């Protein structure tokens, strides 16, 4: 009786009940007796910040309270692309700057703001929400489709209506993790409660640390060591060539990577530990700190950084990101790059107050004309250089040795710009194209000498019928690795994630998800399970013999049966090609010319 729950529904083409209308925006009162309609209106985008502001004002007027909670449920896309995916207006999300403006206009201070959505436990989100709430409850990683356990949350709140944000947050986290455990999804789960009154200490110490990284970025090998550490730190969502890039990396991982180069790292770690007052995380993310941050593992374009500029918590970190982005396109001239103009134009103001209201209380939008906001235009040409990073140079070009191994030697400059080395494998079907069957990390290398050579044994992941899968590594954990592969599932494009236990040899399907949206950047919710009778067809990118993409290739349908496991076995007999993929520290890569290898029975050998 002391708790009111009001829900706004919209943004769906179809609801799984006969009560809620997909043709209107509706507001409902929720109680133990069910739901009752309070008001409704014509459809408009649920991603419009004005709709959110109006909802907050409506709730505060309809049900005044001593404490308020605001929860967002849907798809999340991290710091840059924000929250929400309205199926009736599908080409937009509500970024966290827009959310902050809506919260300001709404005029309510919340006990906690929760994101029952993927990827929203970020330092950028926390920083903007700190003006509007006491706590943030959100996940660094993607969340399974069912989301939070509202029965457990509602029951506890009904019995403990005076519970504060931290106390209730613990219930949210525990019940969420228990529900994940019930369906076997606990290993990848994360959820955290952040005290937003302590975020200022995180941002101020992080800014000091970021200055050290910014200065270090001019020092070649020293920064490369940090960049390699960041690339191997905990990251969330899809961050691979197959699924796409969220560019969300654990903020403590970013700081730990530079701990050997900055005496200002430890204060940041202490501040993070103090701000995140409670968290749950599974074995896949045992080092998760509770907050992530944007880091350009691979920049997706100028619009991404235009948004990031408005939400970045540190001018020096923005300068670092800018330099990395410039290196993505112009690595051979990055040593001459000067970006103090960007730092000078940076405004340390994340309050989102850059709007006026008209006489009706609606927003008057103004175009941002501040100098420096067009500094990202150089990124619009980034697709022209993918696979040809000018940062990667060789002392010895890739060659086939007398003993049959394939290798190369990087120059010192190339080594200083190298983050990692892997290889891509292609299948020759005998036509005009090669099809890519994914990446392998079976490469032996020495980061002191720059020497790298293959360690490929010809074993690959496949469906039970022998079709190889186009596989990419997602994460490495103790005793097992997680991979992803693009498939058609009953005719729909999806990504199948599976676990390879390299101790037992078992290859077990985990779940199916949609990956990262091409337009909105929103992460699909994982957790969809393969069902008996589902048809699976592998998908592959196709290339011509000059290495240019020429479309994609679809394999044969396979019908999934209960208990099916994938295979890890020697590739079937045929002609294949192998190319080294040298990843630079700017998010670009260099793909070497392919070398032919043959699988014949239990023999595998390279040929000229």
Coordinates of C-alpha atoms in Angstrom, one line a residue:
X1 CA 0.0 0.0 0.0
X2 CA 3.0 2.3 0.4
X3 CA 4.4 1.5 -3.1
X4 CA 3.1 2.8 -6.5
X5 CA 4.3 1.3 -9.7
X6 CA 3.6 3.0 -13.0
X7 CA 4.7 1.6 -16.4
X8 CA 4.7 3.2 -19.8
X9 CA 4.3 0.8 -22.7
X10 CA 5.2 1.4 -26.3
X11 CA 7.7 0.7 -29.0
X12 CA 6.6 -2.8 -29.8
X13 CA 5.0 -4.2 -32.9
X14 CA 3.4 -7.0 -30.8
X15 CA 2.7 -7.7 -27.2
X16 CA 2.4 -11.1 -25.7
X17 CA -1.0 -10.4 -24.1
X18 CA -4.3 -9.2 -25.2
X19 CA -4.4 -6.1 -23.0
X20 CA -1.6 -3.7 -24.1
X21 CA -2.1 -2.1 -27.5
X22 CA 0.9 -1.9 -29.9
X23 CA -0.9 1.1 -31.6
X24 CA -0.7 3.5 -28.7
X25 CA 1.5 4.7 -25.9
X26 CA -0.1 3.7 -22.7
X27 CA 0.5 4.2 -19.0
X28 CA -0.5 1.6 -16.4
X29 CA -0.8 1.2 -12.7
X30 CA 0.6 -2.1 -11.6
X31 CA -0.4 -3.8 -8.3
X32 CA -0.9 -7.3 -6.9
X33 CA -4.4 -7.3 -8.5
X34 CA -3.0 -6.7 -12.0
X35 CA -2.7 -3.7 -14.2
X36 CA -5.1 -0.8 -14.9
X37 CA -4.9 1.8 -17.6
X38 CA -4.3 5.4 -16.4
X39 CA -4.0 7.1 -19.8
X40 CA -3.1 6.6 -23.4
X41 CA -1.9 8.6 -26.4
X42 CA -1.1 8.2 -30.0
X43 CA 2.2 6.6 -31.0
X44 CA 5.4 8.6 -30.9
X45 CA 9.0 7.5 -30.5
X46 CA 9.8 6.0 -27.0
X47 CA 13.4 7.2 -27.7
X48 CA 12.3 10.9 -27.7
X49 CA 13.6 12.5 -24.6
X50 CA 10.4 14.7 -24.4
X51 CA 8.4 11.5 -23.9
X52 CA 10.6 10.5 -21.0
X53 CA 10.4 13.9 -19.4
X54 CA 6.6 13.9 -19.6
X55 CA 6.4 10.4 -18.1
X56 CA 8.5 11.5 -15.1
X57 CA 6.3 14.6 -14.5
X58 CA 3.2 12.5 -14.9
X59 CA 4.3 9.9 -12.3
X60 CA 5.4 12.5 -9.8
X61 CA 2.0 14.2 -10.1
X62 CA -0.1 11.0 -10.1
X63 CA 1.8 9.3 -7.2
X64 CA 3.8 11.7 -5.1
X65 CA 6.3 9.8 -3.0
X66 CA 9.2 10.1 -0.5
X67 CA 11.4 8.1 -2.8
X68 CA 11.4 7.6 -6.5
X69 CA 12.9 4.9 -8.7
X70 CA 13.2 5.0 -12.5
X71 CA 13.9 1.8 -14.5
X72 CA 14.6 1.6 -18.3
X73 CA 13.8 -1.8 -19.9
X74 CA 14.9 -2.7 -23.5
X75 CA 18.1 -2.9 -25.5
X76 CA 21.2 -1.1 -24.3
X77 CA 24.1 0.0 -26.5
X78 CA 26.7 1.4 -24.1
X79 CA 27.9 4.9 -23.6
X80 CA 27.8 6.2 -27.2
X81 CA 24.6 4.7 -28.6
X82 CA 22.7 4.7 -25.3
X83 CA 19.4 3.1 -24.6
X84 CA 16.3 1.8 -26.4
X85 CA 15.1 0.4 -29.7
X86 CA 11.6 1.4 -30.7
X87 CA 10.3 -1.2 -33.2
X88 CA 7.9 1.3 -34.6
X89 CA 10.5 4.0 -35.1
X90 CA 13.6 1.7 -35.5
X91 CA 16.4 4.0 -36.6
X92 CA 17.2 5.7 -33.3
X93 CA 18.2 5.3 -29.7
X94 CA 18.1 7.7 -26.8
X95 CA 21.7 8.6 -25.9
X96 CA 22.7 9.3 -22.4
X97 CA 23.0 13.0 -23.0
X98 CA 19.3 13.0 -24.1
X99 CA 18.4 11.0 -21.1
X100 CA 20.1 13.5 -18.8
X101 CA 18.2 16.4 -20.4
X102 CA 14.9 14.6 -20.0
X103 CA 15.8 13.9 -16.3
X104 CA 16.5 17.6 -15.7
X105 CA 13.2 18.6 -17.2
X106 CA 11.4 15.9 -15.3
X107 CA 12.5 17.5 -12.1
X108 CA 12.7 14.4 -9.9
X109 CA 15.7 13.2 -7.9
X110 CA 15.7 9.4 -7.9
X111 CA 16.9 7.0 -5.2
X112 CA 18.2 4.9 -8.0
X113 CA 18.1 4.8 -11.8
X114 CA 18.2 1.3 -13.2
X115 CA 18.9 0.0 -16.7
X116 CA 17.4 -3.4 -17.2
X117 CA 19.3 -3.3 -20.5
X118 CA 22.6 -4.4 -21.9
X119 CA 26.0 -2.5 -21.5
X120 CA 24.8 0.6 -19.5
X121 CA 27.0 0.3 -16.4
X122 CA 29.5 2.8 -17.7
X123 CA 31.5 5.7 -16.2
X124 CA 29.9 8.0 -18.8
X125 CA 26.4 6.9 -17.8
X126 CA 27.2 7.2 -14.1
X127 CA 28.7 10.6 -14.5
X128 CA 25.6 12.0 -16.3
X129 CA 23.1 10.2 -13.9
X130 CA 24.9 11.5 -10.8
X131 CA 23.0 14.8 -11.1
X132 CA 19.7 13.0 -11.0
X133 CA 20.0 10.0 -8.7
X134 CA 21.7 8.5 -5.6
X135 CA 22.5 5.2 -7.2
X136 CA 22.9 3.6 -10.6
X137 CA 22.0 -0.1 -11.1
X138 CA 23.1 -1.5 -14.5
X139 CA 25.1 -4.2 -16.2
X140 CA 28.5 -3.9 -17.9
X141 CA 27.7 -7.0 -20.1
X142 CA 24.7 -7.9 -22.2
X143 CA 21.7 -9.2 -20.2
X144 CA 19.6 -12.3 -21.0
X145 CA 16.2 -11.5 -22.6
X146 CA 14.1 -11.9 -19.5
X147 CA 16.0 -9.2 -17.6
X148 CA 15.5 -8.5 -13.9
X149 CA 13.4 -10.5 -11.5
X150 CA 10.6 -8.0 -10.9
X151 CA 8.6 -10.5 -8.7
X152 CA 11.5 -10.6 -6.3
X153 CA 12.1 -6.9 -6.4
X154 CA 8.5 -6.0 -6.0
X155 CA 7.9 -8.4 -3.2
X156 CA 10.9 -7.1 -1.2
X157 CA 9.9 -3.5 -1.9
X158 CA 6.4 -4.2 -0.8
X159 CA 7.6 -5.6 2.5
X160 CA 10.3 -3.0 2.9
X161 CA 9.0 0.3 1.5
X162 CA 11.7 2.3 3.3
X163 CA 14.6 0.4 1.7
X164 CA 17.1 2.8 0.1
X165 CA 18.8 2.4 -3.3
X166 CA 21.7 0.4 -2.1
X167 CA 19.6 -2.0 0.0
X168 CA 17.2 -2.6 -2.9
X169 CA 20.0 -2.7 -5.4
X170 CA 21.5 -5.7 -3.6
X171 CA 18.1 -7.5 -4.0
X172 CA 18.1 -6.6 -7.7
X173 CA 21.6 -8.0 -8.2
X174 CA 21.1 -11.1 -6.2
X175 CA 17.8 -12.1 -7.8
X176 CA 19.1 -11.3 -11.3
X177 CA 22.2 -13.5 -10.8
X178 CA 20.1 -16.4 -9.3
X179 CA 17.7 -16.3 -12.3
X180 CA 20.7 -16.3 -14.7
X181 CA 22.1 -19.3 -12.8
X182 CA 18.8 -21.2 -13.2
X183 CA 19.2 -21.1 -17.0
X184 CA 22.9 -21.6 -17.1
X185 CA 23.8 -18.0 -18.0
X186 CA 25.5 -17.0 -14.7
X187 CA 29.0 -17.3 -16.1
X188 CA 28.5 -14.2 -18.3
X189 CA 26.3 -12.2 -16.0
X190 CA 27.2 -8.8 -14.5
X191 CA 25.2 -6.3 -12.5
X192 CA 26.4 -3.5 -10.2
X193 CA 25.2 -0.9 -7.7
X194 CA 27.1 2.4 -7.9
X195 CA 27.0 5.2 -5.4
X196 CA 26.7 8.2 -7.6
X197 CA 27.8 10.6 -4.9
X198 CA 31.3 9.0 -5.2
X199 CA 31.5 9.3 -9.0
X200 CA 33.2 12.7 -8.8
X201 CA 36.3 11.0 -7.2
X202 CA 36.4 8.5 -10.0
X203 CA 36.2 11.1 -12.8
X204 CA 38.8 13.4 -11.2
X205 CA 41.4 10.7 -10.6
X206 CA 40.7 9.2 -14.0
X207 CA 41.4 12.5 -15.6
X208 CA 44.8 12.7 -13.9
X209 CA 45.6 9.2 -15.0
X210 CA 44.4 9.9 -18.5
X211 CA 46.9 12.7 -18.8
X212 CA 49.6 10.2 -18.2
X213 CA 48.2 8.0 -21.0
X214 CA 47.9 11.0 -23.3
X215 CA 51.5 11.9 -22.8
X216 CA 52.6 8.3 -23.1
X217 CA 50.9 8.0 -26.5
X218 CA 53.9 9.8 -28.0
X219 CA 56.4 7.3 -26.7
X220 CA 56.0 4.3 -29.1
X221 CA 56.7 1.0 -27.4
X222 CA 55.7 2.2 -23.9
X223 CA 52.2 3.1 -25.0
X224 CA 52.0 -0.1 -27.1
X225 CA 52.4 -2.1 -24.0
X226 CA 49.5 -0.3 -22.4
X227 CA 47.4 -0.7 -25.5
X228 CA 48.0 -4.4 -25.5
X229 CA 46.9 -4.6 -21.9
X230 CA 43.7 -2.7 -22.7
X231 CA 43.0 -5.0 -25.7
X232 CA 43.2 -8.0 -23.4
X233 CA 41.1 -6.5 -20.6
X234 CA 37.6 -7.5 -19.8
X235 CA 35.3 -6.1 -22.6
X236 CA 31.6 -6.4 -23.1
X237 CA 29.0 -7.1 -25.8
X238 CA 30.4 -8.0 -29.2
X239 CA 33.9 -6.8 -29.9
X240 CA 35.0 -8.8 -32.9
X241 CA 34.9 -8.5 -36.7
X242 CA 31.9 -10.8 -36.9
X243 CA 29.4 -9.5 -34.4
X244 CA 30.5 -5.8 -34.4
X245 CA 32.0 -3.5 -31.8
X246 CA 30.5 -1.9 -28.7
X247 CA 33.9 -0.6 -27.6
X248 CA 33.0 -1.0 -24.0
X249 CA 36.0 -2.0 -21.8
X250 CA 36.1 -2.4 -18.1
X251 CA 37.4 0.9 -16.7
X252 CA 39.6 -0.8 -14.1
X253 CA 41.1 -2.9 -16.9
X254 CA 42.0 0.3 -18.7
X255 CA 43.7 1.6 -15.6
X256 CA 45.4 -1.7 -14.7
X257 CA 46.9 -1.8 -18.2
X258 CA 48.7 1.5 -17.4
X259 CA 49.6 0.8 -13.9
X260 CA 53.3 0.2 -14.7
X261 CA 53.5 3.6 -16.5
X262 CA 51.5 5.8 -14.2
X263 CA 51.7 6.4 -10.5
X264 CA 48.3 7.9 -10.8
X265 CA 46.6 4.6 -11.6
X266 CA 46.0 3.3 -8.1
X267 CA 43.9 6.2 -6.9
X268 CA 41.5 5.6 -9.8
X269 CA 41.2 1.9 -8.8
X270 CA 40.6 2.9 -5.2
X271 CA 37.9 5.4 -6.3
X272 CA 36.2 2.8 -8.5
X273 CA 36.2 0.2 -5.6
X274 CA 34.7 2.8 -3.3
X275 CA 32.0 3.9 -5.7
X276 CA 30.8 0.4 -6.7
X277 CA 29.1 -0.6 -3.5
X278 CA 27.8 -4.0 -4.6
X279 CA 28.1 -6.2 -7.7
X280 CA 27.6 -9.7 -9.0
X281 CA 29.6 -11.2 -11.9
X282 CA 30.1 -14.7 -13.2
X283 CA 33.3 -16.6 -14.0
X284 CA 33.6 -15.1 -17.5
X285 CA 34.0 -11.7 -15.9
X286 CA 35.7 -12.3 -12.6
X287 CA 37.7 -9.1 -13.0
X288 CA 34.7 -6.9 -13.7
X289 CA 34.9 -3.8 -11.6
X290 CA 31.2 -2.8 -12.0
X291 CA 31.8 0.1 -14.5
X292 CA 33.1 0.1 -18.0
X293 CA 34.3 3.0 -20.3
X294 CA 34.3 3.7 -24.0
X295 CA 37.7 2.8 -25.6
X296 CA 38.1 2.7 -29.4
X297 CA 39.0 -1.0 -30.0
X298 CA 37.7 -0.1 -33.4
X299 CA 36.2 3.3 -34.2
X300 CA 32.9 3.0 -36.2
X301 CA 32.9 6.5 -37.7
X302 CA 32.9 10.3 -37.1
X303 CA 29.4 10.3 -35.6
X304 CA 30.5 7.9 -32.8
X305 CA 33.2 10.3 -31.6
X306 CA 31.0 13.4 -32.1
X307 CA 28.6 11.8 -29.5
X308 CA 31.5 10.7 -27.3
X309 CA 32.9 14.2 -27.2
X310 CA 29.8 15.4 -25.4
X311 CA 29.9 12.7 -22.7
X312 CA 33.6 12.0 -22.2
X313 CA 34.6 12.5 -18.5
X314 CA 38.1 13.7 -19.2
X315 CA 39.6 16.1 -21.7
X316 CA 42.9 14.2 -21.8
X317 CA 41.1 10.9 -22.3
X318 CA 39.2 12.5 -25.2
X319 CA 42.6 13.6 -26.6
X320 CA 43.9 10.1 -26.3
X321 CA 40.8 8.7 -28.1
X322 CA 41.2 11.3 -30.8
X323 CA 44.8 10.3 -31.4
X324 CA 44.0 6.6 -31.6
X325 CA 41.2 7.4 -34.0
X326 CA 43.6 9.5 -36.2
X327 CA 46.0 6.7 -36.1
X328 CA 43.3 4.3 -37.4
X329 CA 43.3 6.3 -40.7
X330 CA 46.7 7.9 -40.8
X331 CA 49.1 5.7 -38.8
X332 CA 52.1 6.6 -40.9
X333 CA 51.8 10.3 -39.9
X334 CA 50.5 10.0 -36.4
X335 CA 53.9 11.1 -34.9
X336 CA 53.3 14.5 -36.5
X337 CA 49.7 14.8 -35.3
X338 CA 48.8 17.7 -33.1
X339 CA 45.4 17.8 -31.3
X340 CA 45.7 20.6 -28.7
X341 CA 42.9 22.4 -30.6
X342 CA 40.6 19.6 -29.5
X343 CA 41.7 19.9 -25.8
X344 CA 41.3 23.7 -25.9
X345 CA 37.7 23.3 -27.3
X346 CA 36.7 20.7 -24.6
X347 CA 34.2 21.9 -22.1
X348 CA 34.1 20.1 -18.8
X349 CA 30.4 20.2 -18.5
X350 CA 28.2 17.1 -18.7
X351 CA 25.0 18.5 -17.4
X352 CA 23.3 18.5 -20.8
X353 CA 21.9 22.0 -20.3
X354 CA 22.4 23.1 -23.9
X355 CA 18.7 23.7 -24.7
X356 CA 16.0 26.3 -24.1
X357 CA 12.3 25.8 -23.4
X358 CA 9.4 27.5 -25.3
X359 CA 6.3 28.9 -23.7
X360 CA 4.7 25.4 -23.6
X361 CA 7.7 23.9 -21.8
X362 CA 9.0 22.1 -24.9
X363 CA 12.6 22.0 -26.1
X364 CA 14.0 24.5 -28.6
X365 CA 16.9 22.7 -30.2
X366 CA 19.9 24.6 -31.4
X367 CA 22.7 23.4 -33.6
X368 CA 26.0 23.1 -31.9
X369 CA 28.3 25.6 -33.5
X370 CA 31.3 25.5 -31.1
X371 CA 34.7 25.4 -32.8
X372 CA 36.2 21.9 -32.8
X373 CA 33.1 19.9 -33.2
X374 CA 34.0 18.9 -36.8
X375 CA 37.4 17.6 -35.9
X376 CA 36.3 14.0 -36.6
X377 CA 35.7 14.3 -40.3
X378 CA 38.9 12.4 -41.2
X379 CA 37.2 9.3 -39.9
X380 CA 34.7 9.3 -42.7
X381 CA 37.4 7.7 -45.0
X382 CA 38.3 4.9 -42.5
X383 CA 36.7 2.1 -44.6
X384 CA 39.2 2.7 -47.3
X385 CA 42.2 1.5 -45.3
X386 CA 40.8 -1.6 -43.4
X387 CA 43.2 -4.5 -43.8
X388 CA 46.0 -2.3 -45.0
X389 CA 47.3 -0.5 -41.9
X390 CA 50.2 1.7 -42.7
X391 CA 51.4 1.3 -39.1
X392 CA 52.5 -2.3 -39.8
X393 CA 55.9 -2.6 -41.6
X394 CA 58.3 -5.5 -41.9
X395 CA 62.0 -6.3 -41.8
X396 CA 61.2 -9.6 -43.5
X397 CA 58.0 -9.8 -45.5
X398 CA 55.8 -13.0 -45.0
X399 CA 57.6 -16.0 -46.4
X400 CA 57.4 -19.8 -46.6
X401 CA 60.4 -21.3 -44.8
X402 CA 62.2 -24.5 -45.9
X403 CA 60.7 -26.4 -43.0
X404 CA 57.2 -25.6 -44.2
X405 CA 56.4 -22.9 -41.7
X406 CA 54.9 -19.6 -42.7
X407 CA 56.3 -16.5 -40.9
X408 CA 57.5 -12.9 -41.0
X409 CA 59.6 -10.4 -39.0
X410 CA 58.3 -7.0 -38.1
X411 CA 60.4 -3.8 -38.2
X412 CA 60.9 -2.0 -34.9
X413 CA 58.4 0.6 -36.0
X414 CA 55.9 -2.1 -37.0
X415 CA 56.5 -3.9 -33.7
X416 CA 55.9 -0.7 -31.7
X417 CA 52.6 -0.4 -33.5
X418 CA 51.4 -4.0 -33.1
X419 CA 48.8 -4.9 -30.6
X420 CA 48.4 -8.6 -31.5
X421 CA 48.8 -11.2 -34.3
X422 CA 46.4 -13.8 -35.4
X423 CA 45.6 -15.5 -38.7
X424 CA 42.6 -15.8 -41.0
X425 CA 41.8 -19.1 -42.8
X426 CA 39.9 -19.3 -46.1
X427 CA 38.4 -22.3 -48.0
X428 CA 38.8 -22.6 -51.7
X429 CA 35.6 -24.1 -53.2
X430 CA 37.0 -24.1 -56.7
X431 CA 35.0 -21.2 -58.1
X432 CA 35.8 -17.5 -58.3
X433 CA 35.7 -16.9 -54.5
X434 CA 37.3 -17.9 -51.3
X435 CA 35.2 -18.1 -48.2
X436 CA 36.5 -17.1 -44.8
X437 CA 36.1 -19.7 -42.1
X438 CA 37.3 -17.3 -39.4
X439 CA 40.4 -16.5 -37.3
X440 CA 42.9 -18.6 -35.4
X441 CA 45.2 -17.5 -32.6
X442 CA 47.5 -20.5 -33.3
X443 CA 50.4 -18.1 -34.0
X444 CA 53.8 -18.2 -32.2
X445 CA 55.4 -14.8 -31.8
X446 CA 58.1 -12.9 -30.0
X447 CA 57.3 -9.3 -29.1
X448 CA 61.0 -8.7 -28.3
X449 CA 62.4 -9.7 -31.7
X450 CA 59.3 -9.1 -33.9
X451 CA 59.4 -12.7 -35.3
X452 CA 56.1 -14.5 -35.8
X453 CA 55.2 -17.8 -37.5
X454 CA 52.3 -20.1 -37.8
X455 CA 51.5 -22.9 -35.4
X456 CA 48.4 -24.1 -37.3
X457 CA 47.5 -27.8 -37.0
X458 CA 44.5 -27.8 -39.3
X459 CA 41.9 -28.4 -36.6
X460 CA 38.7 -26.4 -36.8
X461 CA 35.2 -26.1 -35.3
X462 CA 32.3 -27.5 -37.4
X463 CA 28.7 -28.6 -37.2
X464 CA 28.1 -32.3 -36.5
X465 CA 27.7 -32.8 -40.3
X466 CA 31.2 -31.6 -40.9
X467 CA 30.5 -28.1 -42.2
X468 CA 33.2 -25.7 -40.9
X469 CA 32.0 -22.7 -38.9
X470 CA 33.3 -19.2 -39.4
X471 CA 34.6 -18.7 -35.9
X472 CA 35.9 -15.7 -34.0
X473 CA 37.2 -15.7 -30.4
X474 CA 35.0 -13.8 -28.0
X475 CA 36.8 -14.4 -24.7
X476 CA 39.3 -16.6 -22.9
X477 CA 38.6 -18.0 -19.5
X478 CA 40.3 -20.6 -17.2
X479 CA 39.8 -24.0 -18.9
X480 CA 37.6 -22.8 -21.8
X481 CA 37.2 -20.3 -24.6
X482 CA 34.1 -18.8 -26.0
X483 CA 33.6 -18.3 -29.7
X484 CA 31.0 -16.8 -32.0
X485 CA 29.9 -17.8 -35.5
X486 CA 27.3 -16.2 -37.9
X487 CA 24.5 -18.5 -38.9
X488 CA 21.0 -18.6 -40.3
X489 CA 18.7 -19.9 -37.6
X490 CA 15.4 -20.9 -39.2
X491 CA 16.2 -18.5 -42.0
X492 CA 17.1 -15.5 -39.7
X493 CA 20.6 -14.0 -39.4
X494 CA 22.0 -14.7 -35.9
X495 CA 25.2 -15.4 -34.0
X496 CA 25.7 -18.7 -32.3
X497 CA 28.1 -18.6 -29.3
X498 CA 29.7 -21.8 -28.1
X499 CA 32.2 -22.9 -25.5
X500 CA 35.2 -25.0 -26.2
X501 CA 36.5 -26.8 -23.1
X502 CA 40.1 -27.3 -24.0
X503 CA 40.6 -29.7 -21.1
X504 CA 37.8 -32.1 -22.0
X505 CA 37.5 -31.3 -25.7
X506 CA 33.8 -30.6 -25.5
X507 CA 32.3 -28.0 -27.8
X508 CA 28.9 -26.9 -26.4
X509 CA 26.4 -24.4 -27.9
X510 CA 25.7 -21.6 -25.4
X511 CA 23.1 -19.3 -26.9
X512 CA 22.0 -17.4 -30.0
X513 CA 21.7 -13.6 -30.2
X514 CA 21.4 -10.8 -32.8
X515 CA 24.8 -9.2 -32.3
X516 CA 25.2 -5.4 -32.5
X517 CA 22.7 -3.4 -34.6
X518 CA 24.1 -1.9 -37.7
X519 CA 22.1 1.3 -37.4
X520 CA 21.5 1.9 -33.7
X521 CA 24.5 0.0 -32.3
X522 CA 22.1 -1.6 -29.8
X523 CA 23.2 -5.0 -28.5
X524 CA 20.8 -7.8 -28.9
X525 CA 19.8 -9.6 -25.7
X526 CA 21.5 -13.0 -25.5
X527 CA 19.9 -16.2 -24.0
X528 CA 18.0 -17.6 -27.0
X529 CA 18.5 -21.3 -26.9
X530 CA 18.7 -23.8 -29.8
X531 CA 15.6 -26.0 -30.0
X532 CA 15.1 -29.4 -31.3
X533 CA 14.2 -29.2 -35.0
X534 CA 15.9 -25.8 -35.5
X535 CA 17.7 -25.5 -38.8
X536 CA 21.2 -24.0 -38.8
X537 CA 23.0 -22.9 -41.9
X538 CA 26.6 -21.5 -41.5
X539 CA 27.3 -18.1 -43.0
X540 CA 30.7 -17.0 -44.4
X541 CA 32.1 -13.8 -45.9
X542 CA 33.3 -14.4 -49.5
X543 CA 36.4 -12.8 -51.0
X544 CA 38.0 -12.8 -54.5
X545 CA 41.6 -13.9 -55.0
X546 CA 42.8 -10.4 -54.6
X547 CA 41.4 -10.2 -51.0
X548 CA 38.4 -8.0 -51.8
X549 CA 35.0 -8.8 -50.2
X550 CA 32.6 -10.2 -52.8
X551 CA 29.5 -11.0 -50.7
X552 CA 28.7 -13.9 -48.5
X553 CA 28.1 -17.6 -48.8
X554 CA 25.5 -19.7 -47.1
X555 CA 26.2 -23.4 -46.2
X556 CA 23.7 -26.2 -46.1
X557 CA 20.9 -26.6 -43.5
X558 CA 21.6 -28.8 -40.5
X559 CA 18.7 -29.8 -38.2
X560 CA 19.6 -29.5 -34.5
X561 CA 18.9 -32.5 -32.3
X562 CA 18.8 -32.6 -28.5
X563 CA 22.2 -32.8 -26.9
X564 CA 24.1 -32.0 -30.1
X565 CA 27.6 -30.8 -29.6
X566 CA 29.8 -29.2 -32.2
X567 CA 33.0 -30.8 -33.4
X568 CA 36.6 -29.7 -33.2
X569 CA 38.5 -31.9 -35.7
X570 CA 40.8 -31.8 -38.7
X571 CA 39.5 -29.9 -41.7
X572 CA 38.2 -32.0 -44.5
X573 CA 40.5 -32.6 -47.5
X574 CA 40.8 -29.7 -49.8
X575 CA 42.6 -26.4 -50.7
X576 CA 42.7 -23.6 -48.2
X577 CA 44.5 -20.3 -47.7
X578 CA 46.1 -18.7 -44.7
X579 CA 46.8 -15.0 -44.1
X580 CA 48.4 -13.4 -41.1
X581 CA 46.3 -10.6 -39.5
X582 CA 48.5 -8.1 -37.7
X583 CA 46.3 -5.8 -35.5
X584 CA 47.7 -2.4 -34.8
X585 CA 47.2 -0.3 -31.6
X586 CA 44.8 2.1 -33.4
X587 CA 42.2 -0.5 -34.1
X588 CA 43.2 -1.2 -37.7
X589 CA 44.9 -4.3 -39.1
X590 CA 47.2 -5.5 -41.9
X591 CA 46.2 -8.7 -43.8
X592 CA 49.1 -10.4 -45.5
X593 CA 48.8 -12.0 -48.9
X594 CA 47.4 -15.5 -48.5
X595 CA 49.4 -18.6 -48.8
X596 CA 47.9 -21.9 -50.0
X597 CA 47.8 -24.9 -47.8
X598 CA 46.4 -28.4 -48.4
X599 CA 44.7 -30.8 -46.1
X600 CA 45.1 -34.4 -47.2
X601 CA 44.0 -37.0 -44.8
X602 CA 45.9 -36.3 -41.6
X603 CA 48.5 -34.2 -43.4
X604 CA 48.6 -30.4 -43.6
X605 CA 51.2 -28.5 -45.6
X606 CA 51.8 -25.1 -47.1
X607 CA 52.6 -24.7 -50.8
X608 CA 54.1 -22.0 -52.9

